[in-house]
Coordinates of C-alpha atoms and ligand atoms in Angstrom, one line a residue:
M1 CA 5.1 -22.1 8.9
T2 CA 8.9 -21.6 9.0
Y3 CA 10.7 -19.6 6.3
N4 CA 14.2 -19.5 5.0
T5 CA 14.4 -15.7 5.7
I6 CA 16.4 -13.8 3.1
L7 CA 18.0 -10.3 3.2
T8 CA 17.8 -8.3 0.0
S9 CA 18.3 -4.7 -1.2
D10 CA 15.9 -5.5 -4.1
T11 CA 12.6 -3.7 -3.1
E12 CA 10.8 -5.1 -6.2
E13 CA 11.6 -8.6 -5.1
A14 CA 10.2 -7.9 -1.6
A15 CA 7.1 -6.3 -3.1
K16 CA 6.3 -9.6 -4.8
Y17 CA 6.0 -11.2 -1.4
I18 CA 3.5 -8.6 -0.4
K19 CA 1.4 -9.2 -3.6
N20 CA 1.4 -12.9 -2.7
G21 CA -0.1 -12.1 0.7
E22 CA 3.2 -12.6 2.6
L23 CA 5.1 -10.3 5.0
A24 CA 8.2 -8.2 4.1
A25 CA 10.3 -6.2 6.6
F26 CA 11.5 -2.8 5.3
P27 CA 13.5 0.1 6.6
T28 CA 12.0 3.5 7.3
E29 CA 13.7 6.6 8.8
T30 CA 12.2 5.7 12.2
V31 CA 12.5 1.9 12.7
Y32 CA 12.1 -1.2 10.5
G33 CA 8.5 -2.1 9.7
L34 CA 7.0 -5.5 9.3
G35 CA 4.7 -5.0 6.3
A36 CA 1.7 -6.7 4.9
D37 CA -1.0 -5.7 2.4
A38 CA -3.3 -3.6 4.7
L39 CA -6.4 -4.5 2.7
N40 CA -5.8 -8.3 2.9
P41 CA -7.0 -9.6 6.3
E42 CA -5.1 -13.0 6.0
A43 CA -1.9 -11.2 5.2
V44 CA -2.3 -8.8 8.2
A45 CA -3.1 -11.8 10.5
K46 CA 0.5 -13.0 9.8
I47 CA 1.9 -9.8 11.3
F48 CA 0.1 -10.5 14.6
E49 CA 1.3 -14.1 14.5
A50 CA 5.0 -13.3 13.7
K51 CA 5.2 -10.6 16.4
G52 CA 3.1 -12.3 19.0
R53 CA 1.1 -9.0 19.1
P54 CA -2.2 -8.6 20.9
S55 CA -5.0 -8.4 18.4
D56 CA -6.5 -5.1 19.7
N57 CA -3.3 -3.1 19.0
P58 CA -4.0 -1.3 15.7
L59 CA -1.4 -1.1 12.9
I60 CA -0.2 2.0 11.0
V61 CA -1.1 2.2 7.3
H62 CA 1.8 3.3 5.2
L63 CA 1.4 5.1 1.8
P64 CA 4.0 6.7 -0.6
D65 CA 1.9 10.0 -0.8
F66 CA -0.5 11.8 1.4
A67 CA -2.8 12.4 -1.6
E68 CA -3.7 8.7 -1.5
V69 CA -4.9 8.9 2.1
K70 CA -8.4 10.1 1.0
N71 CA -8.9 6.6 -0.6
Y72 CA -8.7 5.0 2.8
A73 CA -9.9 7.6 5.2
E74 CA -13.0 9.7 5.3
N75 CA -14.1 13.1 6.8
I76 CA -10.5 14.2 6.7
P77 CA -10.4 17.6 8.4
D78 CA -8.5 20.6 6.9
I79 CA -6.1 20.6 9.8
A80 CA -4.9 17.1 8.8
Y81 CA -4.0 18.4 5.3
K82 CA -2.2 21.4 6.9
L83 CA -0.3 19.1 9.2
A84 CA 0.6 16.9 6.2
E85 CA 2.0 19.9 4.4
N86 CA 4.3 20.5 7.3
F87 CA 5.3 17.0 8.4
C88 CA 4.6 14.5 5.6
P89 CA 6.6 12.7 4.3
G90 CA 8.3 12.1 7.6
P91 CA 8.2 10.4 11.1
F92 CA 4.6 11.5 11.7
T93 CA 1.3 9.4 11.9
I94 CA -2.1 11.0 11.7
I95 CA -5.1 9.1 13.0
L96 CA -8.2 9.5 10.9
K97 CA -11.6 7.9 10.5
K98 CA -11.1 4.9 8.3
R99 CA -13.1 3.8 5.2
S100 CA -14.5 0.3 5.3
I101 CA -12.0 -0.9 2.7
I102 CA -9.5 -1.0 5.7
P103 CA -10.4 -4.3 7.4
D104 CA -11.0 -4.5 11.1
I105 CA -7.9 -6.6 11.8
T106 CA -5.7 -3.8 10.5
S107 CA -7.3 -1.2 12.8
G108 CA -7.5 -3.5 15.8
G109 CA -11.3 -3.2 15.6
L110 CA -11.3 0.6 15.8
D111 CA -13.1 2.8 13.4
T112 CA -10.0 4.9 12.9
A113 CA -6.6 4.1 11.4
G114 CA -3.2 5.7 11.6
F115 CA -1.6 6.9 8.3
R116 CA 2.0 7.5 7.7
I117 CA 4.1 8.6 4.7
P118 CA 7.7 7.6 5.4
A119 CA 10.5 9.9 4.1
N120 CA 13.1 7.1 3.7
E121 CA 13.8 6.6 0.0
T122 CA 13.9 2.8 0.1
A123 CA 10.6 2.7 2.0
R124 CA 9.0 5.0 -0.6
R125 CA 10.2 2.9 -3.5
F126 CA 9.0 -0.3 -1.8
L127 CA 5.6 1.3 -1.1
K128 CA 5.2 2.4 -4.7
E129 CA 6.1 -1.0 -6.0
C130 CA 3.6 -2.7 -3.6
N131 CA 0.9 -0.5 -5.1
T132 CA -1.4 -1.1 -2.0
P133 CA -1.4 0.4 1.4
I134 CA 1.0 -1.4 3.7
A135 CA 0.1 -2.1 7.4
A136 CA 3.3 -2.2 9.4
P137 CA 4.2 -2.2 13.1
S138 CA 7.8 -2.2 14.2
A139 CA 9.5 -5.4 13.0
N140 CA 10.4 -6.7 16.5
I141 CA 8.9 -9.4 18.7
S142 CA 6.1 -7.7 20.7
G143 CA 7.6 -6.3 23.9
S144 CA 11.2 -6.2 22.8
P145 CA 13.2 -3.1 21.7
S146 CA 12.3 -1.9 18.2
P147 CA 14.7 -2.8 15.4
T148 CA 16.8 -0.1 13.8
T149 CA 19.0 -2.3 11.6
A150 CA 18.3 -5.3 9.4
A151 CA 20.4 -7.4 11.8
H152 CA 17.9 -6.5 14.6
V153 CA 15.0 -7.7 12.5
L154 CA 16.8 -10.9 11.6
A155 CA 17.5 -11.6 15.3
D156 CA 13.8 -11.4 16.1
M157 CA 12.2 -12.6 12.9
N158 CA 14.5 -15.3 11.5
G159 CA 12.4 -18.2 10.2
K160 CA 9.1 -16.3 10.9
I161 CA 9.1 -14.1 7.7
P162 CA 10.3 -14.7 4.2
V163 CA 12.2 -11.5 3.4
I164 CA 13.9 -8.4 4.9
I165 CA 14.9 -5.4 2.9
D166 CA 18.3 -4.3 4.2
G167 CA 18.5 -0.5 4.1
G168 CA 21.2 0.1 6.8
S169 CA 20.7 1.9 10.1
C170 CA 17.6 4.0 10.7
T171 CA 18.5 7.7 11.0
V172 CA 15.8 8.7 13.5
G173 CA 15.8 5.6 15.7
V174 CA 12.5 5.9 17.5
E175 CA 9.0 5.4 16.1
S176 CA 6.9 8.1 14.5
T177 CA 4.9 10.8 16.4
V178 CA 1.3 9.5 16.6
I179 CA -1.3 12.3 16.7
T180 CA -5.1 12.7 16.6
V181 CA -6.8 16.0 15.7
E182 CA -9.8 17.5 17.4
D183 CA -11.1 20.8 16.1
D184 CA -8.0 23.0 16.0
T185 CA -5.9 21.0 18.4
V186 CA -3.3 18.3 17.8
N187 CA -3.1 15.7 20.6
I188 CA 0.1 13.7 20.8
L189 CA -0.5 10.0 21.7
R190 CA 3.0 8.9 21.1
P191 CA 5.9 11.4 21.0
G192 CA 8.5 11.0 18.2
F193 CA 11.1 12.9 16.2
V194 CA 8.5 15.5 15.2
S195 CA 8.1 17.1 18.6
A196 CA 5.3 19.1 20.4
E197 CA 7.5 22.2 19.9
D198 CA 7.9 21.5 16.2
I199 CA 4.1 21.2 15.8
R200 CA 3.5 24.3 17.9
N201 CA 6.1 26.3 15.9
A202 CA 4.3 25.4 12.7
G203 CA 1.3 27.3 14.2
F204 CA -0.9 24.5 15.7
K205 CA -2.3 24.1 19.2
V206 CA -0.8 21.0 20.8
T207 CA -1.7 18.8 23.8
V208 CA 0.3 15.8 25.0
D209 CA -1.8 12.9 26.1
K210 CA -1.3 11.9 29.7
G211 CA -0.4 8.3 28.7
V212 CA 2.9 9.7 27.2
T213 CA 4.5 10.0 30.6
E214 CA 2.0 8.3 33.0
E215 CA 1.2 4.7 33.4
V216 CA -2.2 3.9 32.0
N217 CA -4.5 1.6 33.8
K218 CA -4.9 -1.5 31.7
Y219 CA -8.6 -1.5 32.2
E220 CA -9.1 2.1 31.2
T221 CA -10.0 2.8 27.6
V222 CA -6.9 4.2 26.2
L223 CA -6.7 6.3 23.1
S224 CA -3.7 4.5 21.7
P225 CA -4.0 0.8 22.6
G226 CA -0.2 0.3 22.2
M227 CA 0.4 2.5 25.3
K228 CA -1.0 -0.1 27.7
Y229 CA 1.4 -2.9 26.9
K230 CA 4.9 -3.5 28.3
H231 CA 7.3 -2.3 25.6
Y232 CA 10.9 -2.1 24.5
S233 CA 12.1 -4.3 27.3
P234 CA 15.5 -5.8 27.4
A235 CA 16.0 -8.8 29.7
A236 CA 17.6 -6.5 32.3
D237 CA 15.6 -4.7 34.9
V238 CA 15.7 -1.1 33.8
T239 CA 15.7 1.9 36.2
I240 CA 15.8 5.5 35.0
V241 CA 17.8 7.6 37.4
D242 CA 17.1 11.4 37.3
G243 CA 19.8 13.5 39.0
S244 CA 23.4 14.8 38.8
L245 CA 26.2 12.5 37.6
D246 CA 27.6 12.2 41.1
K247 CA 24.2 11.1 42.5
F248 CA 23.7 8.7 39.6
I249 CA 27.0 7.0 40.2
E250 CA 26.3 6.8 43.9
Y251 CA 22.8 5.2 43.3
A252 CA 24.1 2.8 40.6
A253 CA 27.0 1.7 42.7
E254 CA 24.8 1.0 45.7
H255 CA 22.2 -1.0 43.7
S256 CA 24.6 -2.8 41.3
T257 CA 25.4 -6.5 41.1
K258 CA 28.4 -8.0 39.2
R259 CA 26.3 -8.1 36.0
S260 CA 24.8 -4.6 36.2
L261 CA 25.3 -2.0 33.6
C262 CA 24.9 1.8 33.4
M263 CA 23.6 3.6 30.3
I264 CA 25.1 7.0 30.3
F265 CA 25.7 10.1 28.2
D266 CA 28.8 10.1 26.0
G267 CA 30.0 13.1 28.0
D268 CA 29.9 11.1 31.3
S269 CA 32.3 8.4 30.1
K270 CA 35.6 10.0 31.2
K271 CA 36.7 8.0 34.2
F272 CA 33.2 6.6 34.7
P273 CA 33.8 4.1 37.6
L274 CA 31.2 1.4 36.7
P275 CA 30.6 -0.8 33.6
Y276 CA 28.7 1.2 31.1
I277 CA 27.4 1.7 27.6
S278 CA 26.7 5.3 26.3
Y279 CA 23.8 6.5 24.2
G280 CA 24.8 10.0 23.1
D281 CA 24.7 13.5 24.3
S282 CA 22.0 15.3 22.2
S283 CA 18.4 14.0 22.2
E284 CA 18.7 13.3 18.5
E285 CA 21.7 11.0 19.1
Q286 CA 20.0 9.4 22.1
A287 CA 16.9 8.6 19.9
Q288 CA 19.1 7.1 17.2
R289 CA 21.1 4.9 19.6
L290 CA 18.4 4.1 22.2
F291 CA 17.2 0.7 20.9
I292 CA 20.8 -0.3 19.8
C293 CA 21.8 0.2 23.5
L294 CA 18.8 -1.7 24.9
R295 CA 19.7 -4.7 22.7
E296 CA 23.4 -4.3 23.6
A297 CA 22.5 -4.6 27.3
D298 CA 20.9 -8.0 26.4
R299 CA 24.0 -9.1 24.5
L300 CA 26.1 -8.3 27.5
S301 CA 23.6 -10.3 29.7
A302 CA 23.1 -7.3 32.0
D303 CA 20.7 -8.1 34.9
K304 CA 20.1 -4.4 35.8
L305 CA 20.4 -1.4 33.6
F306 CA 20.6 2.1 35.3
V307 CA 19.9 4.8 32.7
R308 CA 20.7 8.5 33.0
C309 CA 17.5 10.4 32.5
P310 CA 17.2 12.1 29.1
E311 CA 15.7 15.6 28.5
K312 CA 11.9 15.5 28.6
T313 CA 11.4 18.2 25.9
G314 CA 11.7 18.1 22.1
V315 CA 12.9 14.8 20.8
G316 CA 14.0 14.0 24.3
L317 CA 10.3 13.4 25.2
A318 CA 10.2 10.5 22.7
V319 CA 13.4 9.0 24.3
Y320 CA 12.0 9.4 27.8
N321 CA 8.6 7.9 26.8
R322 CA 10.3 4.7 25.4
L323 CA 12.6 4.4 28.4
L324 CA 9.7 4.8 30.8
R325 CA 8.1 1.8 29.1
S326 CA 11.3 -0.3 29.0
A327 CA 11.6 0.4 32.7
A328 CA 7.9 -0.4 33.4
F329 CA 7.8 3.1 34.8
K330 CA 10.5 2.5 37.4
A331 CA 12.2 5.9 37.7
V332 CA 13.9 7.5 40.6
R333 CA 14.6 11.2 41.2
L334 CA 17.6 12.1 43.4
Ligands
TXA1 O1 7.6 4.8 13.0 C1 6.6 4.1 13.1 O2 5.5 4.5 13.4 C2 6.8 2.6 12.8 C3 7.2 2.4 11.4 C4 7.3 1.0 10.9 O3 6.4 3.2 10.6 N1 5.7 1.8 13.2 C5 5.3 1.6 14.4 O4 4.2 0.8 14.5 O5 5.9 2.1 15.4 P1 3.7 0.1 15.9 O6 2.6 -0.8 15.6 O7 4.9 -0.5 16.6 O8 3.1 1.3 16.8 C6 1.9 1.9 16.4 C7 1.3 2.7 17.5 C8 0.8 1.8 18.6 O9 1.0 2.4 19.8 C9 -0.7 1.8 18.2 O10 -1.5 1.6 19.4 C10 -0.9 3.2 17.7 O11 0.3 3.5 17.0 N2 -2.0 3.3 16.8 C11 -2.1 2.8 15.5 N3 -3.4 3.0 15.0 C12 -4.1 3.7 15.9 C13 -5.4 4.2 16.0 N4 -6.3 4.0 15.0 N5 -5.8 4.8 17.1 C14 -4.9 5.0 18.1 N6 -3.6 4.5 18.1 C15 -3.2 3.9 17.0
MG2 MG1 6.2 -1.2 18.1

């Protein structure tokens, strides 16, 4: 099926597509989502088809209010409600045991589902108008950088989906923090804007899953299936270079071809001797611009991309985690 993809700011119009079992892309504070009625298996199947997504990779279920989660999840522990008080609505996804009303295709065959209450006002209006939980992965072709503008979504999804709600640029720029809870401990499966430090400062015990910074064996059972797939990859061969600016320049110069590009901090750019794009100085700026820069590297037809290593704490851990995957874990320390 090919569609004449339209861009709209009318959330009510987009919600009509959802009610008809079709897909609609929508903005959130993190990245754009590709939504379908989470309770309708045929509609959800269209997400996997449009993205080319492996069927065992579960989708996040989006709702306008955490109070609704109990209709779709069971045995919700108290700690989940406490976390929700602190971090919902926001860039935060809690994995819970799902009720059978959530079909297997939505949860990738797992008996759990991730629940997220976005903070973005357009997203919230859209979710209320849909009046059903919305399953939504990031609205990119599987494996390519996540979309943070409607133009990114159009570039990947033109003709594959009927409608995109244009809500401008995403303010956070990286996907939500995905967590599970066990007893009194919060385990971070995917780092995001809500950092381990934020969760700890709110009074919770926190662990960070080893898959966040280490390559997981494809044949191992992984807690978050999304972690085993290649991700966020521009066409360029990405290398993360961890070291001083001088060492970085030396390494990049030595390994560059005519079409290579460096991805540096804004503060590095004065008299930088090689072709570059820059992705900010603070971790928050870097998160917001990361996917824009990875797409820019493609637009400039870069064959190699040398990236200055971000911080590995706070929001920086989310940036580092996405970069590691776009680099297929190729990182050098100088
Ligand atoms: O910010 C976000 O989370 C965006 C916006 C659209 O909300 N969505 C998003 O979805 O990033 P997606 O599908 O690109 O990533 C979802 C991640 C995947 O790594 C998936 O494996 C994991 O969450 N996940 C979802 N449900 C899970 C579950 N039941 N158990 C473990 N991991 C789960
Ligand atoms: Mg994604």
